[in-house]
Each structure stands twice: as C-alpha cells, then as structure tokens.
XYZ file of C-alpha atoms in Angstrom:
631
model
C 95.094 112.808 140.658
C 98.235 114.013 139.193
C 96.757 117.279 137.809
C 97.415 119.346 134.662
C 100.582 118.529 132.681
C 103.244 121.203 132.916
C 103.030 123.636 129.876
C 106.795 123.402 129.153
C 106.377 119.650 128.997
C 103.516 119.878 126.528
C 105.749 122.177 124.316
C 108.534 119.729 124.666
C 106.386 116.801 123.468
C 105.014 118.992 120.472
C 108.674 119.980 119.557
C 110.110 116.346 119.983
C 107.916 114.309 117.785
C 107.725 115.369 114.063
C 104.179 115.484 112.761
C 105.038 113.531 109.493
C 106.525 110.665 111.511
C 103.361 110.449 113.608
C 100.979 110.835 110.675
C 102.953 108.174 108.403
C 102.049 105.600 110.970
C 98.461 105.759 109.853
C 98.718 106.603 106.121
C 101.083 106.878 103.292
C 102.374 110.249 102.560
C 103.883 111.574 99.370
C 105.722 114.826 98.137
C 102.896 117.472 97.577
C 105.381 120.189 96.719
C 106.367 123.393 98.612
C 107.841 121.180 101.409
C 104.323 119.735 102.119
C 103.181 116.100 102.139
C 99.936 114.580 101.012
C 97.910 111.538 101.585
C 94.291 110.227 101.767
C 92.397 111.734 104.706
C 91.967 109.353 107.562
C 88.964 111.227 108.978
C 86.701 111.049 105.904
C 86.389 108.800 102.861
C 87.962 110.178 99.678
C 89.537 109.115 96.437
C 91.685 112.008 95.953
C 94.372 112.956 98.573
C 93.259 116.184 100.172
C 95.103 115.687 103.456
C 98.367 117.718 103.562
C 100.984 117.775 106.208
C 103.376 120.647 106.678
C 106.517 119.311 108.734
C 107.962 122.626 108.831
C 105.094 124.221 110.456
C 104.019 120.997 112.513
C 100.552 121.212 111.117
C 98.089 119.211 109.054
C 94.957 120.062 107.222
C 92.366 118.264 105.034
C 91.032 120.434 102.233
C 88.073 117.976 101.898
C 86.700 117.606 105.576
C 88.567 120.804 106.939
C 90.168 118.791 109.784
C 93.319 120.329 110.950
C 95.778 121.144 113.802
C 99.099 120.202 115.331
C 100.462 116.730 116.186
C 98.537 116.432 119.466
C 95.302 117.321 117.478
C 95.883 114.596 115.145
C 96.645 112.012 117.624
C 93.590 112.998 119.720
C 91.266 112.727 116.578
C 92.641 109.691 115.178
C 92.891 107.690 118.474
C 89.794 109.369 120.141
C 92.068 110.454 123.010
C 91.690 113.399 125.475
C 94.328 116.005 125.402
C 96.220 114.653 128.363
C 96.073 111.130 126.812
C 97.671 112.481 123.571
C 100.399 114.163 125.362
C 101.133 111.056 127.435
C 101.178 108.880 124.302
C 103.752 111.244 122.418
C 105.752 111.817 125.673
C 106.194 107.913 125.795
C 107.325 107.778 122.142
C 109.808 110.648 122.808
C 110.918 109.378 126.136
C 109.924 112.466 127.934
C 108.938 112.146 131.658
C 105.895 114.526 132.247
C 105.536 116.823 135.257
C 102.062 117.578 136.657
C 101.227 120.816 138.272
C 99.693 119.056 141.214
C 101.537 115.958 142.562
C 105.108 116.367 141.025
C 106.379 113.788 138.520
C 103.911 111.007 137.436
C 104.549 107.564 138.689
C 102.963 106.055 135.510
C 99.750 105.192 137.206
C 97.661 108.163 138.707
C 96.450 110.762 136.505
C 96.817 108.722 133.156
C 94.101 108.739 130.785
C 91.781 105.787 130.633
C 92.473 104.745 127.107
C 96.310 105.078 127.709
C 95.810 102.811 130.758
C 94.068 100.149 128.585
C 96.857 100.316 126.127
C 99.452 99.924 128.909
C 97.519 96.927 130.324
C 97.501 95.204 126.993
C 101.214 95.869 126.371
C 101.984 94.376 129.833
C 99.591 91.408 129.050
C 101.240 90.790 125.762
C 104.717 90.529 127.395
C 103.274 88.255 130.097
C 101.951 85.906 127.429
C 105.199 85.985 125.430
C 107.051 84.976 128.655
C 104.653 82.199 129.480
C 105.154 80.507 126.007
C 108.421 79.351 127.367
C 106.962 77.506 130.406
C 106.462 73.760 130.777
C 102.790 74.121 130.753
C 103.008 75.915 127.276
C 104.582 72.773 125.550
C 101.133 72.247 123.958
C 101.267 75.646 122.417
C 104.664 75.231 121.129
C 103.957 71.895 119.682
C 101.074 73.524 117.927
C 103.240 76.112 116.429
C 105.967 73.634 115.378
C 103.378 71.366 113.698
C 102.305 74.233 111.598
C 105.995 75.109 110.598
C 106.679 77.953 113.046
C 109.775 78.041 114.996
C 110.746 80.028 118.008
C 112.071 83.024 115.699
C 108.657 83.101 114.089
C 106.794 83.157 117.301
C 109.024 85.860 118.512
C 108.591 87.936 115.380
C 104.809 87.906 115.839
C 104.941 88.023 119.778
C 102.932 84.905 119.974
C 102.320 83.894 123.573
C 100.490 81.496 125.942
C 97.800 82.132 128.667
C 98.212 79.873 131.618
C 95.246 77.428 132.263
C 94.639 78.846 135.749
C 91.788 81.220 136.683
C 93.613 84.423 137.527
C 97.248 84.263 136.442
C 97.252 87.326 134.268
C 94.798 89.115 136.749
C 97.234 88.743 139.579
C 100.106 89.837 137.552
C 98.474 93.076 136.179
C 97.360 93.970 139.789
C 100.947 93.680 140.758
C 101.522 96.263 137.998
C 99.202 98.712 139.495
C 96.122 97.997 137.383
C 92.810 98.084 138.986
C 90.123 95.353 138.825
C 87.801 97.910 136.997
C 90.652 98.635 134.336
C 91.118 94.785 133.793
C 87.297 94.283 133.287
C 87.085 97.351 130.995
C 89.997 96.265 128.886
C 88.473 92.864 128.271
C 91.565 91.058 129.689
C 89.432 89.799 132.579
C 85.859 89.220 133.176
C 83.554 88.807 136.298
C 83.215 85.434 137.830
C 80.426 83.959 139.912
C 82.335 84.724 143.074
C 82.352 88.448 142.073
C 86.058 88.491 141.612
C 87.602 89.040 138.158
C 89.237 86.142 136.359
C 91.268 85.856 133.231
C 89.274 85.870 130.043
C 91.886 83.877 128.145
C 93.051 80.635 129.891
C 95.203 77.662 128.438
C 95.300 79.224 125.040
C 97.871 80.303 122.245
C 97.830 83.972 122.149
C 98.281 86.332 119.132
C 98.432 90.113 120.047
C 96.390 92.350 117.773
C 97.907 95.717 117.168
C 96.426 98.811 115.532
C 98.198 100.501 112.632
C 100.354 102.381 115.068
C 101.659 99.328 116.560
C 99.902 99.569 119.919
C 98.442 96.308 121.266
C 94.602 96.672 121.546
C 93.295 93.285 121.822
C 94.151 89.412 121.379
C 93.214 86.440 119.425
C 93.214 83.038 121.322
C 93.341 79.605 119.909
C 91.872 76.633 121.771
C 94.566 73.966 122.395
C 92.878 71.314 124.637
C 89.794 68.990 124.138
C 88.559 69.827 127.407
C 88.255 73.590 126.575
C 84.442 73.968 125.769
C 84.944 77.543 124.301
C 85.073 78.390 120.578
C 87.980 77.437 118.544
C 89.110 81.129 118.231
C 88.265 83.757 121.119
C 88.846 87.392 120.608
C 88.735 90.367 122.732
C 85.451 91.843 122.957
C 84.749 95.460 121.630
C 86.280 97.888 124.043
C 87.201 101.611 124.028
C 90.435 100.687 122.156
C 89.354 97.537 120.254
C 86.666 97.348 117.498
C 87.089 94.230 115.525
C 85.641 95.793 112.390
C 88.308 98.448 112.611
C 91.609 96.500 112.908
C 93.468 94.152 110.760
C 95.905 91.672 112.081
C 99.535 92.122 110.929
C 98.964 95.633 109.491
C 101.659 97.070 111.922
C 104.172 94.654 110.280
C 102.694 94.845 106.755
C 102.004 98.517 106.302
C 105.242 99.795 105.008
C 105.587 96.965 102.414
C 102.004 97.633 101.430
C 102.567 101.289 100.898
C 105.885 100.458 99.039
C 104.566 97.754 96.702
C 100.940 99.093 96.432
C 99.807 95.599 97.219
C 97.900 93.928 100.001
C 97.133 90.267 100.575
C 94.052 89.442 102.528
C 94.113 85.975 104.293
C 91.591 84.462 106.779
C 93.632 83.570 109.904
C 96.552 84.469 112.176
C 98.552 81.525 111.155
C 97.855 82.224 107.402
C 99.467 85.682 108.071
C 102.441 84.156 109.688
C 102.907 81.634 106.785
C 102.711 84.243 104.249
C 105.230 86.562 106.039
C 107.541 83.610 106.410
C 107.326 82.743 102.904
C 108.311 86.334 101.873
C 104.679 87.650 101.213
C 105.127 90.458 103.769
C 101.990 92.335 102.761
C 99.532 89.824 104.139
C 96.901 90.785 106.776
C 93.852 89.418 108.222
C 90.517 90.266 109.816
C 89.788 89.443 113.560
C 86.800 87.231 113.711
C 84.694 89.282 111.321
C 84.203 89.556 107.440
C 86.232 91.987 105.606
C 84.143 95.404 105.416
C 84.106 99.033 104.647
C 86.351 100.096 107.619
C 88.987 97.595 106.626
C 88.907 99.065 103.189
C 89.440 102.680 104.567
C 92.541 101.354 106.317
C 93.999 99.791 103.241
C 92.863 102.763 100.842
C 95.106 105.074 103.045
C 98.137 102.863 102.667
C 97.549 102.274 98.905
C 96.846 105.804 98.152
C 94.363 104.671 95.525
C 97.409 104.227 93.206
C 96.411 103.202 89.601
C 98.541 100.217 90.080
C 97.522 99.201 93.478
C 96.084 95.712 94.024
C 94.241 93.892 96.830
C 94.491 90.106 96.622
C 92.077 87.875 98.555
C 92.757 84.320 99.537
C 89.873 82.132 100.455
C 89.382 78.458 100.848
C 87.711 76.812 97.844
C 84.690 75.508 99.836
C 81.185 77.095 99.743
C 82.159 79.317 102.670
C 85.103 80.525 100.881
C 83.185 81.288 97.706
C 80.687 83.062 99.755
C 83.297 85.146 101.361
C 84.752 86.088 97.917
C 81.434 87.200 96.622
C 80.982 89.216 99.700
C 84.305 90.879 99.107
C 83.230 91.573 95.588
C 80.314 93.612 96.881
C 82.876 96.029 98.042
C 85.028 96.064 94.983
C 83.975 99.556 93.873
C 84.928 101.076 97.117
C 88.558 100.415 96.155
C 90.416 102.338 93.544
C 92.808 99.211 93.541
C 92.272 96.199 91.531
C 90.937 93.280 93.356
C 91.900 89.716 92.760
C 91.307 86.307 94.371
C 93.398 83.165 94.599
C 92.349 79.914 95.830
C 94.930 77.114 96.915
C 94.631 73.720 95.411
C 92.657 71.059 97.441
C 91.061 73.807 99.635
C 94.165 74.401 101.694
C 94.913 77.733 103.340
C 98.251 79.358 102.985
C 99.423 77.842 106.254
C 98.574 74.323 105.032
C 100.069 74.945 101.612
C 103.347 76.140 102.989
C 103.544 72.891 105.247
C 102.844 70.682 102.245
C 104.736 72.474 99.505
C 107.027 75.096 100.911
C 107.502 78.849 100.878
C 107.638 79.024 97.150
C 104.107 77.587 96.702
C 102.728 80.268 98.993
C 104.375 82.884 97.017
C 103.261 81.256 93.756
C 99.693 81.203 95.051
C 99.571 84.916 95.318
C 101.040 85.358 91.879
C 98.310 82.953 90.369
C 95.447 85.259 91.148
C 92.394 85.774 89.164
C 90.489 89.150 88.940
C 87.752 89.155 91.426
C 85.331 90.428 88.765
C 86.099 87.334 86.637
C 85.292 84.951 89.682
C 82.144 86.844 90.368
C 81.252 86.883 86.615
C 81.486 83.087 86.435
C 79.459 82.692 89.422
C 76.650 85.033 88.212
C 76.598 83.137 84.722
C 76.563 79.793 86.529
C 73.180 80.630 88.034
C 71.447 80.881 84.707
C 70.189 78.444 82.208
C 72.187 79.022 78.999
C 70.333 76.550 76.917
C 67.589 78.997 76.124
C 67.582 82.617 74.830
C 65.666 83.905 77.884
C 68.365 82.390 80.211
C 71.078 83.887 78.246
C 69.413 87.361 78.059
C 68.913 87.292 82.004
C 72.509 86.341 82.520
C 73.765 88.979 80.186
C 71.400 91.657 82.100
C 73.008 90.741 85.301
C 76.627 90.134 84.154
C 77.095 93.148 81.754
C 77.266 95.726 84.304
C 80.073 93.746 86.219
C 82.228 94.033 83.154
C 81.339 97.494 82.545
C 82.510 98.394 86.053
C 86.176 97.233 84.978
C 88.352 100.375 85.237
C 90.906 99.353 82.530
C 89.174 99.791 79.132
C 91.240 97.424 77.351
C 90.477 94.727 79.777
C 86.818 95.819 79.839
C 86.735 95.037 76.014
C 88.444 91.787 76.252
C 86.187 90.649 79.204
C 83.012 91.671 77.223
C 84.250 89.335 74.436
C 84.945 86.707 77.065
C 81.347 87.224 78.434
C 79.907 86.502 75.155
C 81.816 83.393 74.904
C 80.722 82.304 78.406
C 76.996 82.926 77.398
C 77.272 81.412 74.133
C 76.237 84.484 72.311
C 77.715 84.360 68.830
C 77.190 88.075 68.208
C 80.158 89.416 70.080
C 79.824 93.091 69.033
C 76.392 93.192 70.577
C 77.724 92.315 73.887
C 80.671 94.543 73.667
C 78.359 97.434 72.568
C 75.996 96.816 75.460
C 78.950 96.805 78.059
C 80.442 99.981 76.497
C 76.950 101.709 76.708
C 76.664 100.791 80.362
C 80.129 102.071 81.129
C 79.505 105.320 79.206
C 76.219 105.979 81.102
C 78.006 105.230 84.421
C 80.853 107.702 83.480
C 78.421 110.317 82.623
C 76.567 110.063 85.855
C 79.744 109.886 87.967
C 78.632 106.459 89.118
C 79.712 102.742 88.626
C 77.268 100.429 86.719
C 74.915 98.340 88.866
C 73.844 94.858 87.959
C 70.331 93.615 88.822
C 70.062 92.236 92.226
C 73.312 93.428 93.550
C 73.731 96.656 95.707
C 76.375 99.318 94.902
C 77.711 102.243 97.039
C 76.198 104.982 94.755
C 72.822 106.583 95.597
C 71.030 105.817 92.265
C 71.102 103.218 89.530
C 72.563 104.858 86.297
C 70.156 105.209 83.607
C 70.567 106.390 79.936
C 70.530 110.144 79.443
C 66.907 111.417 78.831
C 65.910 112.348 75.370
C 66.652 116.106 74.716
C 68.690 116.275 78.007
C 71.825 118.327 78.480
C 75.051 117.044 77.623
C 76.773 114.622 80.098
C 80.238 115.288 81.684
C 82.988 115.158 79.187
C 86.447 116.653 80.176
C 87.495 116.763 76.414
C 84.739 119.162 75.800
C 86.188 122.919 76.004
C 82.762 123.920 77.394
C 82.974 121.507 80.340
C 86.639 122.220 80.939
C 85.932 126.010 81.299
C 82.961 125.306 83.500
C 85.168 123.086 85.813
C 87.764 125.821 86.051
C 85.070 128.562 86.851
C 83.642 126.321 89.599
C 87.234 125.590 90.881
C 87.690 129.333 91.076
C 84.468 129.846 92.853
C 85.363 127.198 95.514
C 89.094 127.807 95.983
C 89.450 131.648 95.120
C 85.903 132.963 95.340
C 87.034 136.625 95.690
C 88.376 136.325 92.207
C 85.052 135.670 90.619
C 82.817 137.667 92.908
C 80.325 139.130 92.607
C 79.770 138.305 88.802
C 79.686 134.545 89.480
C 76.707 134.596 91.732
C 74.692 136.218 88.817
C 75.322 133.100 86.692
C 72.284 130.856 86.225
C 72.295 127.173 86.951
C 71.439 126.495 83.213
C 74.703 128.083 82.218
C 76.551 125.051 83.353
C 75.794 122.455 80.702
C 77.249 119.283 82.621
C 74.624 118.086 85.084
C 77.445 117.385 87.800
C 78.682 121.080 87.391
C 75.068 122.403 87.558
C 74.520 120.593 90.727
C 77.602 122.178 92.254
C 76.614 125.460 90.978
C 73.210 124.928 92.826
C 75.141 123.871 96.063
C 77.105 127.167 96.022
C 74.025 129.149 95.499
C 72.210 127.329 98.259
C 75.180 128.047 100.565
C 74.869 131.731 100.080
C 76.943 132.202 97.059
C 80.764 132.823 96.264
C 80.372 136.483 97.400
C 79.584 135.272 101.004
C 82.710 133.206 101.017
C 84.109 133.416 104.617
C 85.147 130.986 107.332
C 83.536 127.609 106.727
C 82.527 128.358 103.048
C 83.757 125.208 101.586
C 81.827 123.292 104.537
C 78.628 125.145 103.917
C 78.855 124.280 100.136
C 79.386 120.613 100.942
C 76.619 120.682 103.424
C 74.303 122.090 100.803
C 75.048 119.267 98.428
C 71.988 117.090 98.032
C 73.772 113.823 97.936
C 77.143 112.145 98.244
C 77.895 112.284 94.604
C 77.525 116.164 94.472
C 79.410 116.391 97.762
C 82.249 114.407 96.237
C 82.341 116.604 93.325
C 82.507 119.702 95.558
C 85.515 118.193 97.328
C 87.193 117.134 94.068
C 86.832 120.769 92.583
C 88.071 122.356 95.807
C 91.141 120.274 96.077
C 92.214 119.835 92.369
C 94.771 122.435 91.122
C 93.604 125.424 89.010
C 95.159 124.942 85.514
C 97.099 128.291 85.368
C 100.638 129.345 86.139
C 99.240 132.640 87.423
C 95.899 132.527 89.209
C 94.571 136.085 88.964
C 91.687 138.386 88.061
C 92.730 138.205 84.319
C 92.591 134.368 84.400
C 89.325 134.397 86.429
C 87.809 136.953 84.050
C 88.503 134.586 81.034
C 86.638 131.737 82.605
C 83.774 133.923 83.403
C 83.580 135.357 79.907
C 83.870 132.006 78.248
C 81.108 130.309 80.171
C 78.734 133.299 79.719
C 79.633 133.549 76.050
C 78.886 130.000 75.391
C 75.533 130.342 77.269
C 74.763 133.493 74.998
C 75.713 131.591 71.874
C 73.532 128.642 72.899
C 70.608 130.943 73.326
C 71.220 132.729 70.060
C 71.008 129.568 68.236
C 67.842 128.570 70.195
C 66.209 131.841 69.002
C 67.307 131.528 65.498
C 65.776 128.017 65.338
C 62.527 129.525 66.956
C 62.493 132.157 64.116
C 62.803 129.661 61.294
C 59.815 127.813 62.970
C 57.726 130.877 63.390
C 54.865 130.965 61.126
C 54.616 133.941 58.622
C 51.051 134.362 60.048
C 52.130 135.042 63.460
C 51.427 138.368 64.823
C 53.989 141.134 63.883
C 54.678 141.870 67.599
C 55.722 138.197 68.165
C 58.263 138.529 65.327
C 59.436 141.797 66.641
C 59.995 140.369 70.143
C 62.023 137.438 68.870
C 64.076 139.610 66.695
C 64.594 142.203 69.664
C 65.746 139.418 71.820
C 68.160 137.992 69.122
C 69.455 141.545 68.543
C 70.298 142.116 72.315
C 72.094 138.792 72.791
C 74.197 139.323 69.652
C 75.215 142.662 70.812
C 76.009 141.396 74.235
C 77.942 138.511 72.797
C 79.978 140.891 70.677
C 80.627 143.184 73.590
C 82.074 140.103 75.486
C 84.371 139.069 72.608
C 85.563 142.639 72.389
C 85.868 143.688 75.926
C 86.205 140.516 77.894
C 85.336 140.679 81.513
C 84.565 144.316 81.265
C 81.669 143.600 79.149
C 79.945 141.325 81.804
C-alpha cells in the first residue's frame, strides 16, 4: 500500500481547488451577500436555500441540516468518499501528483481508494468504447446512429461508443491498465462466467456513458444492435458503489449549466431523445436510466433550478397508454417541485428522436414550446373516469378534481382553471366550483400543506381539513400578531441569547398560529432557548413531532430577521408585543365572562373575576409604559 498522503500535498490540494468551483458542479449558487454564495442544500431536502459557501474561507455550511466543512469534507460527503479518495479526486482536478509517506510517489494504482478505482475503470472503458466505434465491426453501430440522424460529431459530443462482440475485449484491455478482476466485477464492467473467469458485461452493443452531475463516468447504457443478441433491448450497468440508477440522469453533465441559466429542464425517455433534443437546440434535455422519474431525480433538478418561481420542468412522453401512465406517475410528484410542471406529447406517438427525423430540428423545439400544464393533463384524466351524465358522477368528479386545481400555485391560473373545471364537468354554477376550489386552497395554506384529492397520495403527513369550530386563527402573514410571533420565534432560534430567559416563560397558547405554537413546543421540548448551545437547532429540529413542524423550524432558523439592527431593544419589542396581545386576549375573555356571570352568582366568584381582570389590566399597562422592563 502507498500509505498516508503527505500533509503538504493535502494542503496544496485544499488551496488549489476553490470550494465554489467544486460545489457549483452539484448545485446552482447565487449571491448571498457578504461575499457568500447560497443554494439548495444537497444533503437534505429543502425549499429555501439554507446552504452557504464562503469562497474566501474555503468553507460551506448548511443552516438547515448543519452540514459543514471545507472542500474535502464536501467531496467526501457528496460522493461518499473516504478522506484519501477525496484528496485523490481533487488532486486529479488540480493536476497535483500526490506523495505518500510510505512508498514514494503513487503510480496511479496502489493505495488508491476503491471508489476512485471504479471511476477510473469507467473512464478508461468509456475511451475504449469510443475508440472501438471506428472499427469495422462497429459499422452496424454507426449505421444505427446515422439512421437516427446522428453524425460523427454528435457521437463524439455524447461520447457514444461500441462494445466489441467478443467475450473479453474490455476485460483484457483494463487488465493491461492495471485493474484487477475483482475491480472489474465490482464495477459492473465485467461479470463472472461459467468458466470462473470474468467476461465483458456489454458485448456487441452501442454504448452511452452515463455521467454523474460532476461529469464522472459511473455507468453505461447499452443498446442491442443484432437479432442474435438474446438480451434486453437496453442493458444498463447494475447498481454499484458509484452507480444507482434512481440517482442519475443521463445528460445532466451537459445540461446542468443551461438548466440553471434558463430555469428549465426537459425530461425525455431515452438516450437518443436526449441527443435529438440537444442537436435541435434544446440543451436542457435529460433522461432517466432504465427507471421511472422519481424523488431522487427531483432532488437533483431542484438543486439546479433553485426552486425559482419561474422554474419549469417539461416532461415528454409517448401518446400511448404507457406514456399516459408515466405522465400521471410524474404528476404524483408534482408538489415536490417548486417549479411548474408541464407535459408535451409529439404527434403520432413519436418520440423527440423520431420527430427530429421526420420534421427536423424546429419541430423538436416546437414540441417543447407546445406544452400543457401537467395538472391540466391529470385533470382531464380524472374527469374522464367519471360518468358526467348524472349529478352523482359530476359530484364525484368534482370531489376528486377540485384539490388538483387548488394545488396550483399561481392564484390567477387557479381561478381560471376552476372555471375550466366547471365547464369540463358541465356544472353551470361556476361560482360554486370556484368557491370550493378557493376554500380547499385556503385550508391547505393555513395548514402549511397542499390539497389532497381522494384516492391520490401526497407528500404531506395529513390530509388538510377545515379549521375546527372555535379553533385558533390559522397562519396569516398579513396579521400583525402572526408577524410578531414569527419574529420572536426567529430570534429564539437564531439569537436565543437576546430573548432568554424571558422567552422560556412564554406559554404555548401565547402563539396564536398553530404552526408557531408547534415550533414553540419544539423549542420547549429541546430544553428551551436559555439552553441554546452547540447543536441547539439540531435539538429543536429533532424535537419537532413531524416533517411539517421540522420544516417550519428550518425556515424560521434561516429566514432573515426583519431589522436593520438586531439587538436587545428589538428583541424586547417582540417579547412585549407577543405578551401584550396575549394579555389583551385574556382581558377580553374575562370581560366576556363577567357579562355572562349571573347576578345570583356568589359574591366571591364576582370578586375573583374582577381581581384577575384588574391584575391583567395593570400588567398590560405596565408593559405599555415600561416595555421589556415590565415583563
């Protein structure tokens, strides 16, 4: 083994590779002020960017999940590497030759981390396949590409290659590069044979390298070319230490910058569709690799789109039953995006590759522009399942479809869609449908959730229901009371020393918005603001009873406090306002109780109520006169 990496070389690697350059390979970064950059954290799911990078300090920190460290820490965590593997990865980027304390300079083989070795094997294999595409045997592969409108330049751009039809061409080539049989099996490039010797996994096929978001080759997609090939039409690399099909998107390395720049991603169904879109100028096209579009893919896109209000994800599917099913499956995840989601279906059931062949590049670009909101597609599908000829069928369709409309983020589109839904259902009373949709949307906002239609799962933990009769007011940021409660909670989370120990004496019922009351409870369960020390925010998040409250804790911990100067004076104002409103509410309750008190009630009961009222009124007056000193 080569031994420990020289300390001076580790320092040189840290200094040579800017942290923002490394991080921006995985997510979009924007100016956060003060010389910092911000983005959506790649280590936990979030809607607000709480992940910050300080280029001048070479550090990163997430205010939501508390992940942090230097460039090496980031690479270790994001790519699941050991320390030495991370150093070797960055050294390769910087062109630094590493020295090892035992064994001198590394030869590029011994002492390398397992993951790095697998990546290097894939890099060598990708070049081998590219070189083989020019061989006489690969004529069938070149013909396949040409028939689909791809010339040599296109093949080169996407590094398309060819795997020879023999049993062990790649295996022998990689052995010559110093890779062991165990590494070839572990990488998925080779497989065991009946003879006990490894053979190539991919043979006689057209090869597409699959790269992760940083541009490293981590797997391959292989297309069958010959009739005597008894394997599947497409054969992908099996899941390995560096390749998980649910966590990669084909073309993301080529598309990521344009996706971040335009706030748009186009999701297609195959490798040739990605190529066709890019050749036609739609350079934000990506595809899944032998699996359905799912939650992990969404996380990749969200980090690039930054949950921008104008961001959009456009799905292209075939017009057949399978394509419709895939579209509806994508709609199931719609609310996991902050982006608008749309669908586009090519005429005649063609995919983008077929469309480009038949009608040219302009038709592919036009296909993307002629998109339909995914919710509208789903809405028509829902309505089509019901018998609209009778009132019961129309009512059932409304019950299932109205929450879909209520989930639309743009309120103007939501209203227009409610009117459109009334027309679809044949309900003449449009205001009734509009009112029902608005009611569902309001309930959802008040609960911090999205509407849920019957028979369709949503990512929130509970189905939103109307506020209970007599219940406390729901969250309303236009309410002065709720704004003050929000500020006080932000102070308790971000600057707990400014509100301690007074804050810990505040009752849960002093926070009138249910989400804020839940956060107040979580702070109490975590030991209170006066016990804020290392790990305070993590303790509060752990004390949250569910993901909804946990998300609110993160939001309040990240959101800026609305004051030019955040000091004891500002904190005192928030403490007083929250307490004073609680006192005033209680005064009104007692005054109401006094008016309802029977004249025949015992004198001591009247005296007790009057005494409480007097004490509260005096306390309220003290708060108004003396501010925080009166607490």
